[in-house]
Each structure stands twice: as C-alpha cells, then as structure tokens.
Coordinates of C-alpha atoms and ligand atoms in Angstrom, one line a residue:
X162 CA 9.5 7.0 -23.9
X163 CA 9.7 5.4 -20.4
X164 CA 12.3 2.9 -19.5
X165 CA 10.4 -0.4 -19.6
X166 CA 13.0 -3.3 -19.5
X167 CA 10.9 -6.4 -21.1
X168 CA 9.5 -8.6 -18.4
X169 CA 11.9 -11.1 -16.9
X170 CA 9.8 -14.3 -17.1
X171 CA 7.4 -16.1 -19.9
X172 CA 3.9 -16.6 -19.3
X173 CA 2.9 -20.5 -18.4
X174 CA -0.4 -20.1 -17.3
X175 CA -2.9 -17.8 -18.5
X176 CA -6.6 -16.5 -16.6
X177 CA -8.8 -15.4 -18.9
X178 CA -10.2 -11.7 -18.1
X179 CA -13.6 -10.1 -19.6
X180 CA -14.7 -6.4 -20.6
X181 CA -18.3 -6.6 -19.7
X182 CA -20.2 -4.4 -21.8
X183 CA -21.6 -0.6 -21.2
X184 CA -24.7 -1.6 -19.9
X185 CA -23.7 -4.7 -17.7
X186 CA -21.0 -2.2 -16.0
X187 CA -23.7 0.3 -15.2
X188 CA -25.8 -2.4 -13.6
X189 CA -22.7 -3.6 -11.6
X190 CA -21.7 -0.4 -10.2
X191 CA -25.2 0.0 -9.2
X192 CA -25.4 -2.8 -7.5
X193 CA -22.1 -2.5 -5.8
X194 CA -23.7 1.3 -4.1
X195 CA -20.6 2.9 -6.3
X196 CA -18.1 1.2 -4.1
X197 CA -15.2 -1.0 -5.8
X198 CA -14.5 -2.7 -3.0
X199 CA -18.6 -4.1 -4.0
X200 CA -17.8 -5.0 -7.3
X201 CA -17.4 -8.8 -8.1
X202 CA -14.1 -9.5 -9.8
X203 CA -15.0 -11.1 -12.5
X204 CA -17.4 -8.0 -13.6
X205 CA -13.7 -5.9 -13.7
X206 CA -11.1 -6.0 -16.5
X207 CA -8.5 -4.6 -15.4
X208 CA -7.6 -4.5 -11.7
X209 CA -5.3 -2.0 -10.3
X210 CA -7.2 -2.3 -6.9
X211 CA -4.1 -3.2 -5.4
X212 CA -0.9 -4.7 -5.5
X213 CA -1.4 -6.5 -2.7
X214 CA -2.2 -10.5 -2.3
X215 CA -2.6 -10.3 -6.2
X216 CA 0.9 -10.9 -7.3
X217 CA 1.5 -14.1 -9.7
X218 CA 4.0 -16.2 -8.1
X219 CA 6.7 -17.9 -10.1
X220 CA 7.6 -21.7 -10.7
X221 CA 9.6 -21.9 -7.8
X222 CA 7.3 -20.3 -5.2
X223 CA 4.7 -22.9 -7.2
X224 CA 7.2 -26.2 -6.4
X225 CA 7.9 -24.8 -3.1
X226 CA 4.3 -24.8 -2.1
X227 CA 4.0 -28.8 -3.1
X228 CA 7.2 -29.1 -0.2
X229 CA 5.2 -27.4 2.3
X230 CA 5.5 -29.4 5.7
X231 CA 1.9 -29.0 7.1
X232 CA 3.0 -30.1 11.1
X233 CA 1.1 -28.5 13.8
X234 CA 4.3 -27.4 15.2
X235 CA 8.0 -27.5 13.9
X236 CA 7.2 -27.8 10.5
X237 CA 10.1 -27.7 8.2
X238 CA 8.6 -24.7 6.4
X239 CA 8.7 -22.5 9.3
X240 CA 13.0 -23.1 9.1
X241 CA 13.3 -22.9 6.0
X242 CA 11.3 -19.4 6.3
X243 CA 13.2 -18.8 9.6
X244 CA 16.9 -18.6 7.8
X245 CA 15.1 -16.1 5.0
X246 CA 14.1 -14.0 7.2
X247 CA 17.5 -14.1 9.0
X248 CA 19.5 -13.5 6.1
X249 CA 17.5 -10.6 5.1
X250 CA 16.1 -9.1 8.0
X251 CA 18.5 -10.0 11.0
X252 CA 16.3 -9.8 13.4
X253 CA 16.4 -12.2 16.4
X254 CA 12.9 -13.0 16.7
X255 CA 10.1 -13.2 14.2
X256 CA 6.1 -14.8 14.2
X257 CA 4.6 -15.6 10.9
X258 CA 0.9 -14.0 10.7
X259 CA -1.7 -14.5 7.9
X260 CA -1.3 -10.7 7.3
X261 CA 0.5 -7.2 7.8
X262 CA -2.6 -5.8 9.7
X263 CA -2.5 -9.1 12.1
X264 CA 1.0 -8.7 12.7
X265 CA 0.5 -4.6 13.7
X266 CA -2.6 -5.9 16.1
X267 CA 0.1 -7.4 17.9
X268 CA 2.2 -4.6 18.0
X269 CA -0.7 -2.5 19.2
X270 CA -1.7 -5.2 21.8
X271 CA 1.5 -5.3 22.9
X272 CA 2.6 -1.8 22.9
X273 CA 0.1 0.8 22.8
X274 CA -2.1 2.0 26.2
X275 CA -5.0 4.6 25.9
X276 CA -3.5 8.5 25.0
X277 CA -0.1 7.5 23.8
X278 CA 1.1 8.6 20.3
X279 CA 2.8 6.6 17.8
X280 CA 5.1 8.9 15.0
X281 CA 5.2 7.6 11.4
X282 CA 6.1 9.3 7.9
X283 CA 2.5 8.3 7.3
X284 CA 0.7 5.8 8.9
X285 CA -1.5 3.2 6.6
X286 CA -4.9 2.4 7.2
X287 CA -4.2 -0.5 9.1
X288 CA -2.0 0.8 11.1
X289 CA -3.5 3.3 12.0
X290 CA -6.9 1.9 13.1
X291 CA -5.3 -0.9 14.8
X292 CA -3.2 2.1 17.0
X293 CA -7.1 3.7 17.4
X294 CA -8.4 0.7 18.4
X295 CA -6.7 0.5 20.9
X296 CA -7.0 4.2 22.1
X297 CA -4.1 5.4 20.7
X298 CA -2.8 7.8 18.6
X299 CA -1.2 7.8 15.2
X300 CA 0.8 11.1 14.3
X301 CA 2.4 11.3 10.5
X302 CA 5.5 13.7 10.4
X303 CA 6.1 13.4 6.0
X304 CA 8.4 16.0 5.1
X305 CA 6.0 19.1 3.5
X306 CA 8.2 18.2 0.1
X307 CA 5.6 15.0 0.1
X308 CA 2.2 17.1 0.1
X309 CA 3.4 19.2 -3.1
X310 CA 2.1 16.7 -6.3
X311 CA 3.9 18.4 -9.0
X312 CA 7.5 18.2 -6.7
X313 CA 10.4 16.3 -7.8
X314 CA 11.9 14.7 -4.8
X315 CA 13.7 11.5 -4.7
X316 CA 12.8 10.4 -1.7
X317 CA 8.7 12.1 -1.0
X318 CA 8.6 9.7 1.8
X319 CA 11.3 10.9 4.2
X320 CA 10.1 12.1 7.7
X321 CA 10.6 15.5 8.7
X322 CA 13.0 15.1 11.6
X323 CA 12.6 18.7 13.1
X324 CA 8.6 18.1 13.6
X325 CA 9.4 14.3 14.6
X326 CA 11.9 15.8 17.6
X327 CA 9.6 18.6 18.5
X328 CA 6.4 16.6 18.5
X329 CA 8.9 14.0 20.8
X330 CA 10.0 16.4 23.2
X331 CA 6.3 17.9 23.2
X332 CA 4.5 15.1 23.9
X333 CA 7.3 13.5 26.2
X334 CA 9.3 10.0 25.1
X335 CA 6.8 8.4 28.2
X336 CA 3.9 8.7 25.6
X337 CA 5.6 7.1 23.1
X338 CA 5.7 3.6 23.1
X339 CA 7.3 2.9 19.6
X340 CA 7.9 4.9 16.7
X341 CA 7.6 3.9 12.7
X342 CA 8.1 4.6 9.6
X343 CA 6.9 3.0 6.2
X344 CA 9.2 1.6 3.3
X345 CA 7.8 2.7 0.4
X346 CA 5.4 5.6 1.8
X347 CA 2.1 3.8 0.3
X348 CA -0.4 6.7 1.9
X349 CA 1.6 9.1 0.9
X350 CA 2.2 8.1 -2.6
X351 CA 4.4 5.0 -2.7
X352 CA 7.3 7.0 -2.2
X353 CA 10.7 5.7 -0.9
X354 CA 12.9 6.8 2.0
X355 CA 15.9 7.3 2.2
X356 CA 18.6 5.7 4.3
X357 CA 20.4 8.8 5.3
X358 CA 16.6 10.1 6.6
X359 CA 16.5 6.1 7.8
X360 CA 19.4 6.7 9.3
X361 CA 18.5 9.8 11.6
X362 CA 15.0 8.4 12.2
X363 CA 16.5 5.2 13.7
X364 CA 19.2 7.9 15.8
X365 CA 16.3 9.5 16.7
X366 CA 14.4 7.3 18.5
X367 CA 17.5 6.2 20.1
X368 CA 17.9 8.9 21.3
X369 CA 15.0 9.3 23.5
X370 CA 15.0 5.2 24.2
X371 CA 11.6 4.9 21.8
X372 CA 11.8 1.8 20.1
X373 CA 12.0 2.0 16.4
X374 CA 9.7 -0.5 14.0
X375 CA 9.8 -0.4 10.3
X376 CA 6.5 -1.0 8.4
X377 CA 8.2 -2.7 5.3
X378 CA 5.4 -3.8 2.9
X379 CA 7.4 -2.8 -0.1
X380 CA 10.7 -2.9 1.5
X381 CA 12.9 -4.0 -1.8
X382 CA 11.4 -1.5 -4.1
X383 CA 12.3 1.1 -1.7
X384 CA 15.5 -0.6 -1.4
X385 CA 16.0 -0.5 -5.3
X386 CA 14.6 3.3 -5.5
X387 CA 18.2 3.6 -2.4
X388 CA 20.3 2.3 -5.0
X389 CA 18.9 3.8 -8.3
X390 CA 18.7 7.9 -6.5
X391 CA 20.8 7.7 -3.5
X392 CA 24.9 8.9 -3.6
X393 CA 27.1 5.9 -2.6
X394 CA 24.6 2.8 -3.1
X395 CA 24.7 2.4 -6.8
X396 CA 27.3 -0.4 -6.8
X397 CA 25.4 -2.3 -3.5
X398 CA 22.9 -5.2 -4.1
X399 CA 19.3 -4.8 -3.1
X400 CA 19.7 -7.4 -0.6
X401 CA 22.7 -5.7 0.7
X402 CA 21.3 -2.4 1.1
X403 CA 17.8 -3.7 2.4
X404 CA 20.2 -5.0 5.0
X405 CA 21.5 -2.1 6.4
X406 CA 17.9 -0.4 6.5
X407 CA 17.1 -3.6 9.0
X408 CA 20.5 -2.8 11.4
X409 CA 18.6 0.7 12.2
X410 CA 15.5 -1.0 13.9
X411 CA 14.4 -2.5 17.0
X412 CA 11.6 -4.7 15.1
X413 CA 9.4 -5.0 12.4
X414 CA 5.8 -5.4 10.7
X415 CA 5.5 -7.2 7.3
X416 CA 3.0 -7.6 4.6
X417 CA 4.5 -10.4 2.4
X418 CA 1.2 -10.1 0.2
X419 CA 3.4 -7.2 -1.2
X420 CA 7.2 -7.9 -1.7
X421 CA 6.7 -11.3 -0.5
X422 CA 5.0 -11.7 -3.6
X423 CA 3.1 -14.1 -2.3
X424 CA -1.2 -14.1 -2.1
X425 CA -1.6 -14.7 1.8
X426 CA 1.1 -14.1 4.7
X427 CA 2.7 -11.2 6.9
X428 CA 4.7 -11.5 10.0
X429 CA 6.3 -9.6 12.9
X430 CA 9.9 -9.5 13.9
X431 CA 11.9 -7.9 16.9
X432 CA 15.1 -7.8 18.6
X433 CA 13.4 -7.4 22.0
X434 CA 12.5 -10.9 24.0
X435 CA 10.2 -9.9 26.5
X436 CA 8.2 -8.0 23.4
X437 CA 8.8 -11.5 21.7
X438 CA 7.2 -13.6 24.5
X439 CA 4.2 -11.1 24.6
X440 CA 3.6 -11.2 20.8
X441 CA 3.9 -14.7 20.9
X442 CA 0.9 -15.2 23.6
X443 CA -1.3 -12.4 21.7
X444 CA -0.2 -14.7 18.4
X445 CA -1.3 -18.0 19.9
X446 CA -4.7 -16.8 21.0
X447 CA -5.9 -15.7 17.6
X448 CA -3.6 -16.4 14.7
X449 CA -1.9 -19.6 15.7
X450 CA 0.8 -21.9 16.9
X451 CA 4.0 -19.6 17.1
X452 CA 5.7 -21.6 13.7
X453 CA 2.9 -21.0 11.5
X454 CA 0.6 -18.0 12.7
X455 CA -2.2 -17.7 11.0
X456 CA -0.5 -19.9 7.6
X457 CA -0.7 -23.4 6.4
X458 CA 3.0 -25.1 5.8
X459 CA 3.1 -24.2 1.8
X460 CA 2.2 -20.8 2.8
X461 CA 5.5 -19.9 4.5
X462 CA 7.4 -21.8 1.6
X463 CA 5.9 -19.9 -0.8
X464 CA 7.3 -16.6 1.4
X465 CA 10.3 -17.8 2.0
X466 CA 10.9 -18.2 -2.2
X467 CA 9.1 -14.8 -2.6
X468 CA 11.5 -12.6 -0.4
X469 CA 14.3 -13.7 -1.9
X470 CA 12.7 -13.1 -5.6
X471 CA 11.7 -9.5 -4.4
X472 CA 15.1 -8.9 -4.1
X473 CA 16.5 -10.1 -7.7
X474 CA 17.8 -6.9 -9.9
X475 CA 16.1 -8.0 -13.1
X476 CA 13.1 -8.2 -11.7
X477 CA 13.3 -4.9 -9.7
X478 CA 14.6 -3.1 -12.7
X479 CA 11.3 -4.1 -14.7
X480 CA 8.8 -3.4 -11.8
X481 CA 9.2 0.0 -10.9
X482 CA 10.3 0.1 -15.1
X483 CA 6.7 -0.9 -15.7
X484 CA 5.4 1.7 -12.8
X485 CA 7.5 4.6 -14.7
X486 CA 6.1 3.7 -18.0
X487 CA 2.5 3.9 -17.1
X488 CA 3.4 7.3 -15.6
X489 CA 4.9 8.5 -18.7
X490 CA 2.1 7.7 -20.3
X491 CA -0.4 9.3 -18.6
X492 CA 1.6 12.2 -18.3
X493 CA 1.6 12.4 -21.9
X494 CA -2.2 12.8 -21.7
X495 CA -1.9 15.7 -19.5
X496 CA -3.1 13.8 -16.4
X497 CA -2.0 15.2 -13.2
X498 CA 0.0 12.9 -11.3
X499 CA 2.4 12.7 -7.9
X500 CA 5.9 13.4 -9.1
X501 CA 7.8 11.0 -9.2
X502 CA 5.7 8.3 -9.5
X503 CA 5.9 5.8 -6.7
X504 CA 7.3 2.1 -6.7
X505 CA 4.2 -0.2 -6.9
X506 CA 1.8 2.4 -8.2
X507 CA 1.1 5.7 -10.1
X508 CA -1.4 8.0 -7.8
X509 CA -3.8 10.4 -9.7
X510 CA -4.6 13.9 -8.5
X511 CA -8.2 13.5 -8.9
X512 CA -8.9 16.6 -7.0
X513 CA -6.5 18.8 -9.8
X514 CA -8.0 16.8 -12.3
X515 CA -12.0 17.5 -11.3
X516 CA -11.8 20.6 -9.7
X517 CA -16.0 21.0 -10.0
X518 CA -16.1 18.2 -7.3
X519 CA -15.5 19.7 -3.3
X520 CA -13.4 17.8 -1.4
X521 CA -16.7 16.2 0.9
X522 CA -18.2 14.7 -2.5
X523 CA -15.0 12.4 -2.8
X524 CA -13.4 13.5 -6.1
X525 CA -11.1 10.5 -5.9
X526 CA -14.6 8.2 -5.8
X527 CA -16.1 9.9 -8.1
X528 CA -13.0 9.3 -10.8
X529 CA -12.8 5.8 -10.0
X530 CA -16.3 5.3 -10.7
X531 CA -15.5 6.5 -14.1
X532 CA -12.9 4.5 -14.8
X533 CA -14.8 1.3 -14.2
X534 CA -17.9 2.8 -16.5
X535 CA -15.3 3.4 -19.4
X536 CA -13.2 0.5 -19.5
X537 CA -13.9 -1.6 -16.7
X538 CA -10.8 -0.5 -15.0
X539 CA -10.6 -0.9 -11.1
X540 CA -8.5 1.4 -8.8
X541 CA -8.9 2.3 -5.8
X542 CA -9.3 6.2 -3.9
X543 CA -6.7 7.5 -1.8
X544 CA -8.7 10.7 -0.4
X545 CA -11.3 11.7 1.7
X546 CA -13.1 8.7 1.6
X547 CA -10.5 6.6 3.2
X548 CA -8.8 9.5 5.1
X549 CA -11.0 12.1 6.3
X550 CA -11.9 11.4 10.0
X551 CA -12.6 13.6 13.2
X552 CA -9.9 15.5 14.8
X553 CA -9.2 13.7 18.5
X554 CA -10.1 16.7 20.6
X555 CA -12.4 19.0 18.6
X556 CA -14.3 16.2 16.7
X557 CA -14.0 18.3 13.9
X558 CA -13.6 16.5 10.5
X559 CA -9.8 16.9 9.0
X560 CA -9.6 16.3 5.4
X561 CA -6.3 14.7 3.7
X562 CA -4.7 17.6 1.7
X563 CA -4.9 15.4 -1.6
X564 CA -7.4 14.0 -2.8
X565 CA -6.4 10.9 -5.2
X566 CA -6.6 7.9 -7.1
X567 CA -4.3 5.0 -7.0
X568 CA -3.4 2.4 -9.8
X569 CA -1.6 0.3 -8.1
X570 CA 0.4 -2.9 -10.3
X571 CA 0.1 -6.4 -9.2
X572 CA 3.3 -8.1 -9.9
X573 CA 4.5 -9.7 -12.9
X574 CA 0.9 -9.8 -13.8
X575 CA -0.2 -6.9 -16.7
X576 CA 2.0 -6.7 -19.7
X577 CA 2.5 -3.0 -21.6
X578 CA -0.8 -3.4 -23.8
X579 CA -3.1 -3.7 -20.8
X580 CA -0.9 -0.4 -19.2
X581 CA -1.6 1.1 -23.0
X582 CA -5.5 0.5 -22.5
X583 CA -5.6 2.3 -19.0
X584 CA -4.0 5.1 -20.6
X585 CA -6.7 4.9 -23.5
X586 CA -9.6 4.8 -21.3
X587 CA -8.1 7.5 -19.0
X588 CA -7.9 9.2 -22.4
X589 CA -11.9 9.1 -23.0
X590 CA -12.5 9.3 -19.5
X591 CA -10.7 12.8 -18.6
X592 CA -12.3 13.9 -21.9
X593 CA -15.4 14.2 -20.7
X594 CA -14.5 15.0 -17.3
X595 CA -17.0 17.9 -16.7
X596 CA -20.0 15.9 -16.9
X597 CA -18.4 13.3 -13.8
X598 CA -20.9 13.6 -10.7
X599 CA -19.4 14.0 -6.6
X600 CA -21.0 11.3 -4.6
X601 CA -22.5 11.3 -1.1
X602 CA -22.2 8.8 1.6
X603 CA -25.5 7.0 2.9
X604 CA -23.3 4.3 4.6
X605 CA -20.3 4.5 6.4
X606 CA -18.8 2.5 9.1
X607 CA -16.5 4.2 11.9
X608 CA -13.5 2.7 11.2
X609 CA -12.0 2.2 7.5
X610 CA -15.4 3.5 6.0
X611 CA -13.9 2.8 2.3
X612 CA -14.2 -0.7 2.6
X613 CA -18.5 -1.2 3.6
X614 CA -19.5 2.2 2.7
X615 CA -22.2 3.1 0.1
X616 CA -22.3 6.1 -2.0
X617 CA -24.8 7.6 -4.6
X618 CA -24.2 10.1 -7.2
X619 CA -25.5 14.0 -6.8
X620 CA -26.6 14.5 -9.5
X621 CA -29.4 12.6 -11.8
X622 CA -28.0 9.2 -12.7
X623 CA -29.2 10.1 -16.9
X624 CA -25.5 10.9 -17.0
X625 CA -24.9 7.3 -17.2
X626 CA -26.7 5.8 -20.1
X627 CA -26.9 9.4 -21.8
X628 CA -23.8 11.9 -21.0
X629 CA -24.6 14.4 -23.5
X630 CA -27.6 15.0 -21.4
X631 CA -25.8 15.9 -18.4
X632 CA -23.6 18.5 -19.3
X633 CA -24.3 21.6 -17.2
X634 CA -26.2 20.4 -14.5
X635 CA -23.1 20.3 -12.4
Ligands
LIG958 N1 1.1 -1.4 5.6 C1 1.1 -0.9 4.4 C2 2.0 0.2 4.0 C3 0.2 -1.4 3.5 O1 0.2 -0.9 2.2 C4 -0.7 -2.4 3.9 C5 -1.7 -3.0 3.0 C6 -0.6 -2.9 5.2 C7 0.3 -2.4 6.0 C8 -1.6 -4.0 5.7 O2 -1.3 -5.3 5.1 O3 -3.3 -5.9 3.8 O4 -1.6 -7.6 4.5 O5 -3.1 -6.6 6.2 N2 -2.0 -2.4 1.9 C9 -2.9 -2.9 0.9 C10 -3.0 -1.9 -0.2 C11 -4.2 -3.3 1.4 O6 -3.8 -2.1 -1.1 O7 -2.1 -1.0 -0.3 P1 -2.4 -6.4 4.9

C-alpha cells in the first residue's frame, strides 16, 4: 500500500458536500453543454478540478487575515509579505497581483514584441496565451523522457538542454526576450525538476545574456520531490533547497492560489530595476497600487502565512503522500496513469484508456464526463481540448501527444475515504468504458477554448439513462 502519512492537522470546520442523484447529474451536465467548467459546484461531489484557489487555509493564515492592514498604500501587510518573500525567494524586487496569470501579463507586456520566442519545459495555459497575446511565441523543450506515460523518471519535467541551445542558437538570443521554466511541470504532468537540470537551464540562459524567470506555482512540492529523489539534498530543508532554485533566476512569476495555499493572490518578482519600474506602471494601471496589486490587506497576510506553511516537512511529506496513494490505487485497478505520479495531482491516460475515441473527439472530455455521471466526480482534461491549436506558419492543427485527465488535490482538503470513492467510481466507470461516447465541439473560443466551449456527444445520448442500450453503436 502507498505511503500516506496521516494528515497533519484536525478538522475545525466542516462544508457539507452532496452526491446529487443519477438523474439530477444527467440534467446538470446537460445543461452545462458537457463542459465542467459549466457545472455549478454545488451539483459536484467531489472536486478534483483543481488544486488551485481551493486549498483550506489553516488557523494561522485564518488569524492572520483578521490583522490584515487594509491602507491604500504602505499597509503593514504588504511588509510583512515583503520579508516572506525575501527570505524565501531573494529576490530584490517583487509586486503582489490578484493572480499567476496577472503577474505573466506583466511579464508579457513588459517583455515580449511581436515574433520573438519564449523557451519553457512546458508552458501553461496562461502563459502561454498571455505570450500569444501579445504576438509571441511560446516554445516547450521537455525532455522526450516526459512524453513516455509508462516511464519512470524522477524528474519528467526537466528541459532538454541540447534542443533548448539549438533552438537558442537557431532562432538567435535577439528573439529571445526571457526564458522559463515551470516548477512542478503542471502541463506536462505535475512533474518536478531538477536542480542539477535547474542548474544548467539557469547557465544556459546566461550564457547567451537571456534572462531566466521561473514559473513556480508549486515551487515547494518540487522542492520536496529535490530532496526526496535527488543525490546530495536529502539532509537540506525544503526552505533551504527552494532557496538555491531562486539564486539561479533573474525573476519570477507566482501563483500563491497553489503553494501559497491561499484562495486569491499571485505576484511577480525580479532582480532587474528597470524591468521592476516597467511592471510596476503595467501593475498600477490594471491591478493596483504597487503594495497591494490586485489584493485587499488580509489577502497578502494570508500569503505571507501560506508560503511559509508550504514549506513545513510534515505537511509536504503527507501531500504528495496523499497524491502517491491515490495513484496506487488506481493503479491497482489497472488504470493507465503518468509514471510517477506528479506532486499536486495524478494525470489519467484517457487516450490508452478509450482507445475507440480519435484524438479530435476529446478522449480526455469524454472520460471526465463520465466521471461526473458516475459519482459526481469533477476533474478536469489535459488534452486536445485545452491543447490542440494551429501551427504558427502552416495553420495546421497540432495535437498534444497525450491525451489526459487530471485529478488534481486541493490541499489539506479530502481525506483517504473520499480518494477511496474516486477509486470506486473509476472502478464502475472504466468498467463500462466501451459504451463512453467522443464529443464534438459546437463552441469554441480562440484562445483557452476549455474554459467557454460547448460539446455534444456523437453518439445518441440513450447511453445515458440506458447504457445497456448503447453498446455497439460506437
Ligand atoms: N502557471 C501554472 C503552472 C499554473 O498551473 C497556473 C494555474 C498558472 C500559471 C496561472 O495561475 O490561475 O493563478 O492565474 N493553474 C490552475 C490549474 C488554473 O488548475 O492548474 P492563476
């Protein structure tokens, strides 16, 4: 069985959650045009949607918010949030935004001009349309390790350093305005990095003067994977070691809605002060003052307590405990899965696992879907639907090489019977996997589709109230 060290905390507050029945989750998913992203949350039992925003904060974080300084400007919160950040980060500069997306539409503003090329290990959605918004564009160099789901690798996110260099010299440094990399690699399965590929990434860059910015959502679970599978960092703290990963950059962009554990906030940080000033204009004309961005007081208080609690062993041990465990048991079902599984979340191969559904009918979709109908599970696809887009020059479409499905864990949130019940109704669900329908798209916005678009099933929708009937009409 999976190591799953017992949560560190109690539960002092309870929200009451509801499985709707058969009938009233058939209506739902109707009326949300088979999109999750439609669904009202309190029609969903269980939401692995995302680990982001939906973490419960603790009774510190809970205190801290009751101290929040609300000023205008100066507010004590934005210190006491400054000297976190500091001690963690080291950066010299940093802005607080309401989100990681706000703080990489600065970075784009600042940075990126029409046909230049920003490198990643693999660019997030976000990131990547805020780089095509402004006519950019965003190149992922993963190591090929990364694209093979059945692969042990400790470290699936690492960047392929030969390709990065080539693609460099290529495309010239010129057309390069920064370079990134994400910590742990969410796109690409919520794998960490590691800091001796960290390391040459940074040297990299250097190298041909690019400066180097670290997307680092989940920074301390990739710092905790560093010290749990990488030679020499076993006795070093998380704190430490997250450190050392900061010394190797020129800046920063930050989600706290993820290892901030907090439900609203992001910034931006950077060593550079004419990029500083910049931000800081782009920030004041559509976040905010420069000492709250887009944030009330009790906001930044409640990041400031988060990052630091991020950071705390026990608590690391359990989370990617807990991730692990849910793996192990769905592995034990036979469900195909990306080896190892990542930090916040355990990505289905939807594509292995419903092979009767081409990549254009969104495989990953159409398992989600499922899952809802079953057991009023929400997770979220990682495929074609929120990947597939034109290729720059030919127009062409490229579609990702996997096609998945992501249960991602809020944290401190589910305890290990609601993990047991995914792994039931992924049970009932796979069993019956032959009769699950491919969608097609009859809405879809240009950018980030996923989020507005609206899907219908191929095939007749009697599958839903009667499944026996639709066996063989695939
Ligand atoms: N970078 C990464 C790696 C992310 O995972 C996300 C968000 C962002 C940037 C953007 O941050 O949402 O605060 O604007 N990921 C969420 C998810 C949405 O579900 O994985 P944001």
């Amino acid at each position: 069985m999976a190591f799953h060290p017992p949560e560190p905390f109690r539960i002092k507050m309870v929200e009451p959650i509801k499985l709707l029945d058969r009938d009233a989750r058939e209506a739902a998913i109707r009326r949300a045009n088979y999109n999750l992203f439609s669904l009202r949350a309190e029609d969903i039992f269980i939401d692995l949607f995302t680990d982001s925003g939906t973490s419960a904060m603790s009774q510190k974080q809970w205190a801290a918010m009751l101290e929040g300084d609300e000023a205008y400007a100066g507010a004590r919160s934005y210190f006491r949030l400054t000297e976190v950040i500091e001690d963690i980060f080291g950066f010299s500069y940093f802005l607080p935004t309401h989100q990681g997306r706000a703080a990489e539409n600065i970075l784009s503003a600042c940075l990126v001009k029409p046909g230049d090329y920003i490198p990643s290990n693999t660019h997030f959605d976000t990131g990547y349309a805020n780089i095509c918004d402004r006519g950019g564009y965003p190149v992922n160099f993963v190591i090929d390790e990364a694209h093979n789901p059945t692969l042990y690798h400790p470290f699936k996110g690492n960047m392929d350093i030969q390709k990065l260099r080539d693609f460099i010299k290529q495309t010239g440094p010129d057309q390069i305005p920064f370079g990134m990399i994400t910590i742990t690699n969410n796109a690409g399965g919520g794998q960490p990095v590691s800091m001796e590929n960290l390391r040459t990434v940074s040297q990299t860059y250097k190298e041909f003067g690019i400066p180097f910015f670290i997307d680092a959502c989940r920074f301390a679970e990739n710092a905790y994977f560093i010290k749990l599978r990488e030679p020499g960092y076993a006795d070093k703290s998380p704190l430490e070691i997250s450190r050392e990963i900061f010394a190797l950059a020129d800046g920063m962009t930050m989600s706290a809605k993820k290892d901030g554990i907090v439900n609203i906030g992001g910034f931006i940080a950077m060593n550079n002060e004419a990029l500083f000033e910049q931000a800081r204009n782009e920030l004041l004309i559509r976040e905010g003052f420069p000492t709250y961005g887009g944030l009330a007081g009790r906001d930044l208080d409640a990041m400031a307590v988060g990052l630091r609690e991020a950071l705390e062993e026990e608590y690391l041990a359990y989370r990617l405990g807990q991730t692990a465990y849910l793996a192990a048991r769905l592995r034990e079902l036979e469900i195909p899965i990306i080896e190892p599984s990542g930090g916040h979340a355990v990505y289905v191969d939807a594509g292995l696992l419903l092979p009767h559904i081409p990549q254009e009918q969104f495989p990953g979709q159409s398992l989600s879907v499922e899952l809802y109908l079953e057991g009023g599970i929400r997770t979220v696809e990682i495929g074609s639907l929120g990947f597939a887009h034109p290729e720059p020059q030919t127009g062409q479409m490229v579609y990702p090489k996997l096609e998945l499905v992501r249960l991602a864990l809020p944290r401190r949130v589910y305890t290990q019977s609601h993990l047991d019940y995914v792994a039931e109704t992924f049970g009932k669900t796979v069993a019956r996997r032959e009769q699950i329908p491919g969608y097609r798209l009859i809405y879809a916005a240009k950018l980030m589709r996923q989020f507005t678009a609206q899907l219908e099933p191929i095939q007749l929708e009697a599958h839903l109230s009667e499944p026996s009937l639709a066996i063989g009409r695939l």
